[in-house]
């Protein structure tokens, strides 16, 4: 996307090439096969960030950088193949954010969509358009485009979460914009709709007590998907992956137009079927230890680790534990590829 292609045809007379350049013209024939490669190409590479390495650096950031200065105290997970682009894949951003007790990260809104998956600590919250969303380990909170949001902390220990945004995609569309920050206001509600309106699958409220924003649910407390995964795992035939998609409970659509979210339960000894797709995904380990094959890389993981699967890389997960399950969360750009007619998936033997 940012790679400069060579369009100069060295076999042409110099005067002709200069005449083209002077008129902002270039031959297509020298670049055609770079624009349309016969093999799928990605600059992003498979990579894993260890919680063990990141945690002390996050705590140090909290000592070194006041929240007033940082506004968002985030360490960016930068794909080694996409240096300088603030991107974990060509379309997705990921970072780990830390907030300390009594800190307040001011309010803003922006065109990119965001999601948060809580990694560690209790007592923090995100306010999304006035709705107070508690942040406990494993909880998912979404911040749809142009919704005001801020973060606060009423607990007693540092809280860390994984931020996922579609910033690289929105920047490619030259549609990235944010409001100026303003001080956070007290939340308008003490709870979010996951606590009283979306507590059971297959049931939606006749009438909501929350404002109708098009995003009826903005928080998924981890207990619900974990319980659902455990029930599925107990009944699913061996060999059938146990995975759930997070959806907008009123439409069944992905929670955000640009990003899909899933959680997966790996039974003891399970090896998932290998597959690849045109989407890219960022995985986060909620529970358990195992390893994943991502293309030619084999990445071992444990709780708190984050790893990335670029497009069209074969993905297979293994939980080698004799008795403990493992739980992976992932977010991806699948909704974008699907809506553009670019989604393709392949199972491998
Ligand atoms: C942002 O607004 C947040 O609101 C987190 O917590 C991470 C990364 C890039 C740009 C904006 C937040 C972000 C971000």
mmCIF file of C-alpha atoms and ligand atoms in Angstrom:
data_model
loop_
_atom_site.group_PDB
_atom_site.id
_atom_site.type_symbol
_atom_site.label_atom_id
_atom_site.label_comp_id
_atom_site.label_asym_id
_atom_site.label_seq_id
_atom_site.Cartn_x
_atom_site.Cartn_y
_atom_site.Cartn_z
ATOM 1 C CA UNK A 1 0.000 0.000 0.000
ATOM 2 C CA UNK A 2 2.824 2.387 0.866
ATOM 3 C CA UNK A 3 5.350 0.605 -1.336
ATOM 4 C CA UNK A 4 6.540 2.772 -4.172
ATOM 5 C CA UNK A 5 6.298 0.984 -7.479
ATOM 6 C CA UNK A 6 8.784 1.536 -10.242
ATOM 7 C CA UNK A 7 6.942 2.811 -13.284
ATOM 8 C CA UNK A 8 9.855 4.045 -15.345
ATOM 9 C CA UNK A 9 10.474 1.947 -18.442
ATOM 10 C CA UNK A 10 14.248 1.961 -18.945
ATOM 11 C CA UNK A 11 13.843 0.770 -22.555
ATOM 12 C CA UNK A 12 12.034 3.968 -23.551
ATOM 13 C CA UNK A 13 13.903 7.000 -24.938
ATOM 14 C CA UNK A 14 14.832 9.293 -22.041
ATOM 15 C CA UNK A 15 13.127 12.250 -23.700
ATOM 16 C CA UNK A 16 9.866 10.269 -23.882
ATOM 17 C CA UNK A 17 10.059 9.237 -20.194
ATOM 18 C CA UNK A 18 10.768 12.853 -19.248
ATOM 19 C CA UNK A 19 7.793 14.047 -21.317
ATOM 20 C CA UNK A 20 5.553 11.584 -19.447
ATOM 21 C CA UNK A 21 6.876 12.635 -16.022
ATOM 22 C CA UNK A 22 6.485 16.339 -16.845
ATOM 23 C CA UNK A 23 2.779 15.701 -17.460
ATOM 24 C CA UNK A 24 2.361 13.459 -14.366
ATOM 25 C CA UNK A 25 1.953 10.374 -16.513
ATOM 26 C CA UNK A 26 3.478 6.935 -16.201
ATOM 27 C CA UNK A 27 3.369 3.668 -18.122
ATOM 28 C CA UNK A 28 1.274 0.935 -16.519
ATOM 29 C CA UNK A 29 3.109 -1.897 -18.233
ATOM 30 C CA UNK A 30 6.140 -1.775 -15.913
ATOM 31 C CA UNK A 31 3.987 -1.998 -12.767
ATOM 32 C CA UNK A 32 1.076 -4.189 -13.853
ATOM 33 C CA UNK A 33 2.277 -7.389 -12.246
ATOM 34 C CA UNK A 34 3.285 -5.619 -9.043
ATOM 35 C CA UNK A 35 -0.212 -4.153 -8.809
ATOM 36 C CA UNK A 36 -1.771 -7.539 -9.531
ATOM 37 C CA UNK A 37 0.587 -10.248 -8.238
ATOM 38 C CA UNK A 38 -0.167 -13.843 -9.159
ATOM 39 C CA UNK A 39 0.534 -14.928 -5.577
ATOM 40 C CA UNK A 40 -1.102 -13.201 -2.634
ATOM 41 C CA UNK A 41 1.336 -10.818 -0.965
ATOM 42 C CA UNK A 42 1.486 -9.308 2.491
ATOM 43 C CA UNK A 43 4.203 -7.266 4.143
ATOM 44 C CA UNK A 44 2.892 -8.198 7.581
ATOM 45 C CA UNK A 45 4.592 -11.157 9.241
ATOM 46 C CA UNK A 46 3.423 -13.585 11.933
ATOM 47 C CA UNK A 47 4.563 -12.344 15.328
ATOM 48 C CA UNK A 48 3.914 -12.839 19.036
ATOM 49 C CA UNK A 49 4.209 -10.318 21.861
ATOM 50 C CA UNK A 50 4.752 -11.900 25.279
ATOM 51 C CA UNK A 51 2.811 -10.566 28.243
ATOM 52 C CA UNK A 52 5.857 -11.445 30.332
ATOM 53 C CA UNK A 53 7.940 -8.901 28.359
ATOM 54 C CA UNK A 54 5.251 -6.250 27.982
ATOM 55 C CA UNK A 55 3.884 -6.049 31.516
ATOM 56 C CA UNK A 56 6.989 -4.489 33.133
ATOM 57 C CA UNK A 57 7.293 -2.005 30.265
ATOM 58 C CA UNK A 58 3.656 -0.971 30.678
ATOM 59 C CA UNK A 59 4.144 -0.455 34.420
ATOM 60 C CA UNK A 60 7.236 1.611 33.628
ATOM 61 C CA UNK A 61 5.291 3.710 31.118
ATOM 62 C CA UNK A 62 2.799 4.376 33.906
ATOM 63 C CA UNK A 63 5.663 5.681 36.080
ATOM 64 C CA UNK A 64 7.360 7.672 33.327
ATOM 65 C CA UNK A 65 4.448 9.258 31.465
ATOM 66 C CA UNK A 66 1.667 11.130 33.285
ATOM 67 C CA UNK A 67 -1.816 10.423 31.924
ATOM 68 C CA UNK A 68 -2.331 14.180 31.471
ATOM 69 C CA UNK A 69 0.539 14.147 29.006
ATOM 70 C CA UNK A 70 -0.172 10.858 27.260
ATOM 71 C CA UNK A 71 -4.012 11.135 27.181
ATOM 72 C CA UNK A 72 -3.905 7.458 26.141
ATOM 73 C CA UNK A 73 -1.001 5.499 27.662
ATOM 74 C CA UNK A 74 -0.626 2.868 24.947
ATOM 75 C CA UNK A 75 2.290 0.731 23.780
ATOM 76 C CA UNK A 76 1.752 -0.033 20.093
ATOM 77 C CA UNK A 77 2.145 -3.601 18.833
ATOM 78 C CA UNK A 78 3.956 -2.835 15.635
ATOM 79 C CA UNK A 79 4.208 -5.608 13.079
ATOM 80 C CA UNK A 80 7.931 -6.101 12.297
ATOM 81 C CA UNK A 81 7.030 -6.138 8.583
ATOM 82 C CA UNK A 82 5.144 -2.821 8.809
ATOM 83 C CA UNK A 83 7.610 -0.647 10.729
ATOM 84 C CA UNK A 84 6.582 2.963 11.161
ATOM 85 C CA UNK A 85 2.978 2.363 10.123
ATOM 86 C CA UNK A 86 1.476 1.927 13.606
ATOM 87 C CA UNK A 87 -0.132 -1.212 12.280
ATOM 88 C CA UNK A 88 -0.273 -4.859 13.332
ATOM 89 C CA UNK A 89 -1.680 -5.776 9.903
ATOM 90 C CA UNK A 90 -2.312 -3.627 6.818
ATOM 91 C CA UNK A 91 -5.790 -2.800 8.170
ATOM 92 C CA UNK A 92 -5.606 -3.225 11.960
ATOM 93 C CA UNK A 93 -4.010 -1.439 14.904
ATOM 94 C CA UNK A 94 -3.313 -3.113 18.241
ATOM 95 C CA UNK A 95 -1.887 -1.661 21.427
ATOM 96 C CA UNK A 96 -1.822 -2.316 25.158
ATOM 97 C CA UNK A 97 -3.150 0.478 27.345
ATOM 98 C CA UNK A 98 -2.517 0.951 31.071
ATOM 99 C CA UNK A 99 -4.430 3.112 33.515
ATOM 100 C CA UNK A 100 -3.755 3.536 37.224
ATOM 101 C CA UNK A 101 -6.228 3.950 40.091
ATOM 102 C CA UNK A 102 -7.908 7.393 40.130
ATOM 103 C CA UNK A 103 -6.547 8.324 36.722
ATOM 104 C CA UNK A 104 -8.894 9.679 34.067
ATOM 105 C CA UNK A 105 -8.220 9.484 30.335
ATOM 106 C CA UNK A 106 -10.135 12.375 28.754
ATOM 107 C CA UNK A 107 -13.059 12.078 26.370
ATOM 108 C CA UNK A 108 -12.908 12.223 22.594
ATOM 109 C CA UNK A 109 -14.545 10.739 19.531
ATOM 110 C CA UNK A 110 -13.152 9.734 16.169
ATOM 111 C CA UNK A 111 -13.902 8.111 12.856
ATOM 112 C CA UNK A 112 -11.956 4.864 13.480
ATOM 113 C CA UNK A 113 -13.778 2.123 15.392
ATOM 114 C CA UNK A 114 -12.217 0.693 18.533
ATOM 115 C CA UNK A 115 -12.557 -2.336 20.771
ATOM 116 C CA UNK A 116 -10.988 -3.205 24.120
ATOM 117 C CA UNK A 117 -10.294 -6.623 25.607
ATOM 118 C CA UNK A 118 -9.347 -6.423 29.276
ATOM 119 C CA UNK A 119 -6.102 -8.222 30.110
ATOM 120 C CA UNK A 120 -5.474 -7.567 33.811
ATOM 121 C CA UNK A 121 -6.892 -5.714 36.790
ATOM 122 C CA UNK A 122 -10.313 -4.637 37.991
ATOM 123 C CA UNK A 123 -12.119 -1.411 38.774
ATOM 124 C CA UNK A 124 -11.545 0.558 35.582
ATOM 125 C CA UNK A 125 -14.337 1.529 33.239
ATOM 126 C CA UNK A 126 -14.872 2.932 29.771
ATOM 127 C CA UNK A 127 -17.725 5.351 29.202
ATOM 128 C CA UNK A 128 -19.225 5.041 25.707
ATOM 129 C CA UNK A 129 -21.627 7.904 24.931
ATOM 130 C CA UNK A 130 -22.503 8.193 28.628
ATOM 131 C CA UNK A 131 -22.874 4.428 29.221
ATOM 132 C CA UNK A 132 -20.543 3.177 31.935
ATOM 133 C CA UNK A 133 -18.895 -0.119 30.970
ATOM 134 C CA UNK A 134 -17.074 -1.958 33.731
ATOM 135 C CA UNK A 135 -13.731 -3.444 32.737
ATOM 136 C CA UNK A 136 -12.940 -6.850 34.222
ATOM 137 C CA UNK A 137 -10.496 -9.407 32.800
ATOM 138 C CA UNK A 138 -11.756 -10.903 29.526
ATOM 139 C CA UNK A 139 -14.502 -8.307 29.008
ATOM 140 C CA UNK A 140 -14.963 -6.921 25.494
ATOM 141 C CA UNK A 141 -16.052 -3.302 25.039
ATOM 142 C CA UNK A 142 -16.615 -1.643 21.669
ATOM 143 C CA UNK A 143 -16.414 2.033 20.810
ATOM 144 C CA UNK A 144 -18.167 2.488 17.448
ATOM 145 C CA UNK A 145 -17.113 5.323 15.111
ATOM 146 C CA UNK A 146 -17.858 8.853 16.384
ATOM 147 C CA UNK A 147 -19.014 7.795 19.875
ATOM 148 C CA UNK A 148 -17.572 9.830 22.734
ATOM 149 C CA UNK A 149 -15.476 7.716 25.063
ATOM 150 C CA UNK A 150 -13.200 8.107 28.042
ATOM 151 C CA UNK A 151 -11.634 5.835 30.637
ATOM 152 C CA UNK A 152 -11.676 6.048 34.432
ATOM 153 C CA UNK A 153 -10.471 3.914 37.300
ATOM 154 C CA UNK A 154 -12.145 3.420 40.697
ATOM 155 C CA UNK A 155 -10.157 0.334 41.729
ATOM 156 C CA UNK A 156 -6.855 -0.196 43.502
ATOM 157 C CA UNK A 157 -4.530 -1.893 40.979
ATOM 158 C CA UNK A 158 -3.270 -1.050 37.489
ATOM 159 C CA UNK A 159 -5.637 -2.095 34.700
ATOM 160 C CA UNK A 160 -4.361 -3.119 31.275
ATOM 161 C CA UNK A 161 -6.356 -3.798 28.145
ATOM 162 C CA UNK A 162 -5.753 -4.612 24.496
ATOM 163 C CA UNK A 163 -6.941 -1.858 22.140
ATOM 164 C CA UNK A 164 -7.951 -2.902 18.612
ATOM 165 C CA UNK A 165 -8.719 -0.251 16.023
ATOM 166 C CA UNK A 166 -9.226 -0.058 12.267
ATOM 167 C CA UNK A 167 -6.924 2.975 12.029
ATOM 168 C CA UNK A 168 -4.635 1.707 9.232
ATOM 169 C CA UNK A 169 -7.717 1.009 7.100
ATOM 170 C CA UNK A 170 -9.362 4.343 7.891
ATOM 171 C CA UNK A 171 -6.075 6.139 7.212
ATOM 172 C CA UNK A 172 -5.787 4.386 3.841
ATOM 173 C CA UNK A 173 -9.225 5.834 3.051
ATOM 174 C CA UNK A 174 -7.966 9.252 4.241
ATOM 175 C CA UNK A 175 -10.941 9.277 6.577
ATOM 176 C CA UNK A 176 -9.116 9.494 9.917
ATOM 177 C CA UNK A 177 -10.345 12.288 12.154
ATOM 178 C CA UNK A 178 -10.740 12.887 15.896
ATOM 179 C CA UNK A 179 -12.350 15.584 18.005
ATOM 180 C CA UNK A 180 -10.269 17.515 20.475
ATOM 181 C CA UNK A 181 -10.101 15.967 23.945
ATOM 182 C CA UNK A 182 -12.377 17.278 26.663
ATOM 183 C CA UNK A 183 -12.497 16.354 30.337
ATOM 184 C CA UNK A 184 -14.531 13.226 31.033
ATOM 185 C CA UNK A 185 -18.032 13.802 32.383
ATOM 186 C CA UNK A 186 -19.628 11.491 34.946
ATOM 187 C CA UNK A 187 -21.364 8.554 33.178
ATOM 188 C CA UNK A 188 -25.101 8.958 32.556
ATOM 189 C CA UNK A 189 -25.811 5.304 33.438
ATOM 190 C CA UNK A 190 -24.251 3.142 36.147
ATOM 191 C CA UNK A 191 -24.440 -0.019 34.024
ATOM 192 C CA UNK A 192 -24.518 -1.070 30.394
ATOM 193 C CA UNK A 193 -27.089 -3.135 28.483
ATOM 194 C CA UNK A 194 -25.125 -6.386 28.934
ATOM 195 C CA UNK A 195 -26.081 -6.298 32.609
ATOM 196 C CA UNK A 196 -29.848 -6.084 32.270
ATOM 197 C CA UNK A 197 -31.040 -6.283 28.641
ATOM 198 C CA UNK A 198 -28.738 -8.772 26.913
ATOM 199 C CA UNK A 199 -28.269 -11.390 29.584
ATOM 200 C CA UNK A 200 -29.637 -14.392 27.681
ATOM 201 C CA UNK A 201 -29.054 -15.564 24.117
ATOM 202 C CA UNK A 202 -32.131 -15.380 21.888
ATOM 203 C CA UNK A 203 -33.828 -12.706 23.969
ATOM 204 C CA UNK A 204 -33.836 -9.002 23.216
ATOM 205 C CA UNK A 205 -35.656 -6.336 25.194
ATOM 206 C CA UNK A 206 -39.117 -5.330 23.967
ATOM 207 C CA UNK A 207 -38.122 -1.783 24.755
ATOM 208 C CA UNK A 208 -34.689 -0.641 25.805
ATOM 209 C CA UNK A 209 -33.921 1.787 28.583
ATOM 210 C CA UNK A 210 -30.769 2.798 26.727
ATOM 211 C CA UNK A 211 -30.626 5.358 23.937
ATOM 212 C CA UNK A 212 -31.153 3.824 20.483
ATOM 213 C CA UNK A 213 -27.723 4.328 18.930
ATOM 214 C CA UNK A 214 -27.684 1.419 16.478
ATOM 215 C CA UNK A 215 -25.261 -0.356 18.836
ATOM 216 C CA UNK A 216 -27.557 -1.976 21.418
ATOM 217 C CA UNK A 217 -24.712 -3.780 23.153
ATOM 218 C CA UNK A 218 -21.282 -2.249 23.721
ATOM 219 C CA UNK A 219 -19.964 -4.590 26.424
ATOM 220 C CA UNK A 220 -19.679 -8.384 26.573
ATOM 221 C CA UNK A 221 -18.671 -9.522 30.072
ATOM 222 C CA UNK A 222 -16.341 -12.514 29.761
ATOM 223 C CA UNK A 223 -18.469 -14.768 31.968
ATOM 224 C CA UNK A 224 -21.135 -15.077 29.220
ATOM 225 C CA UNK A 225 -18.973 -16.261 26.290
ATOM 226 C CA UNK A 226 -16.853 -18.388 28.619
ATOM 227 C CA UNK A 227 -19.922 -20.173 29.952
ATOM 228 C CA UNK A 228 -21.273 -20.633 26.425
ATOM 229 C CA UNK A 229 -17.949 -22.005 25.174
ATOM 230 C CA UNK A 230 -17.724 -24.461 28.077
ATOM 231 C CA UNK A 231 -21.234 -25.737 27.327
ATOM 232 C CA UNK A 232 -20.453 -26.083 23.620
ATOM 233 C CA UNK A 233 -17.167 -27.834 24.346
ATOM 234 C CA UNK A 234 -18.915 -30.397 26.517
ATOM 235 C CA UNK A 235 -21.273 -31.340 23.669
ATOM 236 C CA UNK A 236 -19.328 -30.714 20.442
ATOM 237 C CA UNK A 237 -17.981 -33.718 18.533
ATOM 238 C CA UNK A 238 -14.202 -34.085 18.671
ATOM 239 C CA UNK A 239 -12.642 -32.361 15.676
ATOM 240 C CA UNK A 240 -15.313 -29.669 15.473
ATOM 241 C CA UNK A 241 -13.872 -26.313 16.566
ATOM 242 C CA UNK A 242 -15.613 -24.655 19.517
ATOM 243 C CA UNK A 243 -15.785 -20.984 18.605
ATOM 244 C CA UNK A 244 -18.273 -18.164 18.992
ATOM 245 C CA UNK A 245 -18.675 -14.910 17.124
ATOM 246 C CA UNK A 246 -19.608 -11.753 18.966
ATOM 247 C CA UNK A 247 -22.568 -10.108 17.197
ATOM 248 C CA UNK A 248 -24.917 -7.173 17.427
ATOM 249 C CA UNK A 249 -27.755 -9.000 19.258
ATOM 250 C CA UNK A 250 -30.490 -7.222 17.296
ATOM 251 C CA UNK A 251 -29.119 -7.738 13.788
ATOM 252 C CA UNK A 252 -26.712 -10.662 14.008
ATOM 253 C CA UNK A 253 -24.165 -8.483 12.188
ATOM 254 C CA UNK A 254 -20.568 -8.122 13.371
ATOM 255 C CA UNK A 255 -20.299 -5.829 16.400
ATOM 256 C CA UNK A 256 -18.537 -3.206 14.260
ATOM 257 C CA UNK A 257 -18.780 -2.673 10.491
ATOM 258 C CA UNK A 258 -15.032 -3.088 10.070
ATOM 259 C CA UNK A 259 -14.019 -5.558 12.775
ATOM 260 C CA UNK A 260 -15.241 -8.995 13.752
ATOM 261 C CA UNK A 261 -14.566 -10.628 17.129
ATOM 262 C CA UNK A 262 -14.487 -14.283 18.090
ATOM 263 C CA UNK A 263 -13.568 -16.432 21.037
ATOM 264 C CA UNK A 264 -12.435 -20.023 20.823
ATOM 265 C CA UNK A 265 -12.165 -22.843 23.340
ATOM 266 C CA UNK A 266 -9.401 -25.366 22.797
ATOM 267 C CA UNK A 267 -10.078 -28.640 24.556
ATOM 268 C CA UNK A 268 -7.173 -30.466 26.202
ATOM 269 C CA UNK A 269 -5.147 -32.116 23.449
ATOM 270 C CA UNK A 270 -7.060 -30.331 20.685
ATOM 271 C CA UNK A 271 -5.434 -29.373 17.376
ATOM 272 C CA UNK A 272 -7.730 -27.190 15.264
ATOM 273 C CA UNK A 273 -8.151 -27.823 11.523
ATOM 274 C CA UNK A 274 -5.716 -25.764 9.425
ATOM 275 C CA UNK A 275 -7.257 -23.022 7.304
ATOM 276 C CA UNK A 276 -6.371 -19.715 5.750
ATOM 277 C CA UNK A 277 -8.421 -16.728 4.733
ATOM 278 C CA UNK A 278 -8.039 -13.347 3.080
ATOM 279 C CA UNK A 279 -8.746 -11.660 6.423
ATOM 280 C CA UNK A 280 -6.099 -10.811 8.989
ATOM 281 C CA UNK A 281 -6.553 -11.494 12.696
ATOM 282 C CA UNK A 282 -5.061 -10.516 16.042
ATOM 283 C CA UNK A 283 -5.241 -13.223 18.721
ATOM 284 C CA UNK A 284 -5.107 -12.729 22.463
ATOM 285 C CA UNK A 285 -4.685 -15.518 24.999
ATOM 286 C CA UNK A 286 -7.246 -15.299 27.792
ATOM 287 C CA UNK A 287 -6.563 -18.666 29.364
ATOM 288 C CA UNK A 288 -4.262 -21.667 28.951
ATOM 289 C CA UNK A 289 -1.007 -22.443 27.196
ATOM 290 C CA UNK A 290 -0.394 -23.757 23.713
ATOM 291 C CA UNK A 291 1.021 -22.966 20.332
ATOM 292 C CA UNK A 292 -0.237 -21.789 16.964
ATOM 293 C CA UNK A 293 1.048 -22.392 13.494
ATOM 294 C CA UNK A 294 0.793 -19.180 11.472
ATOM 295 C CA UNK A 295 2.177 -19.753 7.991
ATOM 296 C CA UNK A 296 5.730 -21.075 8.493
ATOM 297 C CA UNK A 297 5.980 -19.772 12.073
ATOM 298 C CA UNK A 298 5.130 -21.719 15.222
ATOM 299 C CA UNK A 299 4.289 -19.366 18.076
ATOM 300 C CA UNK A 300 4.054 -20.670 21.641
ATOM 301 C CA UNK A 301 1.705 -18.714 23.887
ATOM 302 C CA UNK A 302 0.473 -18.279 27.444
ATOM 303 C CA UNK A 303 -2.074 -16.027 29.153
ATOM 304 C CA UNK A 304 -1.796 -12.349 28.195
ATOM 305 C CA UNK A 305 0.198 -12.986 25.013
ATOM 306 C CA UNK A 306 -0.937 -11.434 21.722
ATOM 307 C CA UNK A 307 -0.091 -12.737 18.251
ATOM 308 C CA UNK A 308 -0.975 -11.859 14.702
ATOM 309 C CA UNK A 309 -1.977 -13.840 11.616
ATOM 310 C CA UNK A 310 -1.472 -11.901 8.350
ATOM 311 C CA UNK A 311 -3.823 -12.590 5.414
ATOM 312 C CA UNK A 312 -3.637 -15.929 3.635
ATOM 313 C CA UNK A 313 -1.399 -17.505 6.273
ATOM 314 C CA UNK A 314 -2.396 -21.017 7.317
ATOM 315 C CA UNK A 315 -3.597 -20.953 10.935
ATOM 316 C CA UNK A 316 -3.884 -23.940 13.300
ATOM 317 C CA UNK A 317 -3.977 -23.867 17.106
ATOM 318 C CA UNK A 318 -2.856 -26.563 19.536
ATOM 319 C CA UNK A 319 -3.643 -27.001 23.208
ATOM 320 C CA UNK A 320 -1.164 -29.645 24.407
ATOM 321 C CA UNK A 321 -2.353 -29.562 28.050
ATOM 322 C CA UNK A 322 -3.591 -32.913 29.441
ATOM 323 C CA UNK A 323 -6.588 -31.481 31.269
ATOM 324 C CA UNK A 324 -6.813 -27.659 31.088
ATOM 325 C CA UNK A 325 -8.751 -25.861 28.342
ATOM 326 C CA UNK A 326 -7.350 -22.811 26.567
ATOM 327 C CA UNK A 327 -9.324 -19.730 25.465
ATOM 328 C CA UNK A 328 -8.327 -17.428 22.637
ATOM 329 C CA UNK A 329 -9.957 -14.133 21.734
ATOM 330 C CA UNK A 330 -9.438 -12.664 18.295
ATOM 331 C CA UNK A 331 -10.425 -9.600 16.314
ATOM 332 C CA UNK A 332 -10.177 -9.397 12.558
ATOM 333 C CA UNK A 333 -10.983 -7.396 9.422
ATOM 334 C CA UNK A 334 -13.266 -10.112 8.023
ATOM 335 C CA UNK A 335 -16.349 -7.817 7.830
ATOM 336 C CA UNK A 336 -14.463 -5.460 5.504
ATOM 337 C CA UNK A 337 -13.352 -8.229 3.159
ATOM 338 C CA UNK A 338 -16.837 -9.750 3.148
ATOM 339 C CA UNK A 339 -18.576 -6.467 2.397
ATOM 340 C CA UNK A 340 -16.162 -5.775 -0.474
ATOM 341 C CA UNK A 341 -16.599 -9.234 -1.992
ATOM 342 C CA UNK A 342 -12.979 -10.114 -1.140
ATOM 343 C CA UNK A 343 -13.577 -12.773 1.489
ATOM 344 C CA UNK A 344 -12.153 -16.171 0.700
ATOM 345 C CA UNK A 345 -11.371 -19.090 2.968
ATOM 346 C CA UNK A 346 -9.634 -22.370 2.353
ATOM 347 C CA UNK A 347 -9.370 -25.465 4.522
ATOM 348 C CA UNK A 348 -6.117 -27.350 4.311
ATOM 349 C CA UNK A 349 -5.477 -31.039 4.824
HETATM 350 C C1 LIG B 1 -7.724 5.703 21.198
HETATM 351 O O1 LIG B 1 -8.570 6.719 21.073
HETATM 352 C C2 LIG B 1 -7.769 4.886 22.310
HETATM 353 O O2 LIG B 1 -9.670 5.906 23.240
HETATM 354 C C3 LIG B 1 -6.901 3.821 22.398
HETATM 355 O O3 LIG B 1 -8.605 4.499 24.447
HETATM 356 C C4 LIG B 1 -5.976 3.561 21.442
HETATM 357 C C5 LIG B 1 -4.952 4.145 19.359
HETATM 358 C C6 LIG B 1 -4.845 4.939 18.274
HETATM 359 C C7 LIG B 1 -5.680 6.029 18.147
HETATM 360 C C8 LIG B 1 -6.649 6.287 19.083
HETATM 361 C C9 LIG B 1 -8.755 5.127 23.399
HETATM 362 C C10 LIG B 1 -5.892 4.392 20.332
HETATM 363 C C11 LIG B 1 -6.766 5.473 20.192
#
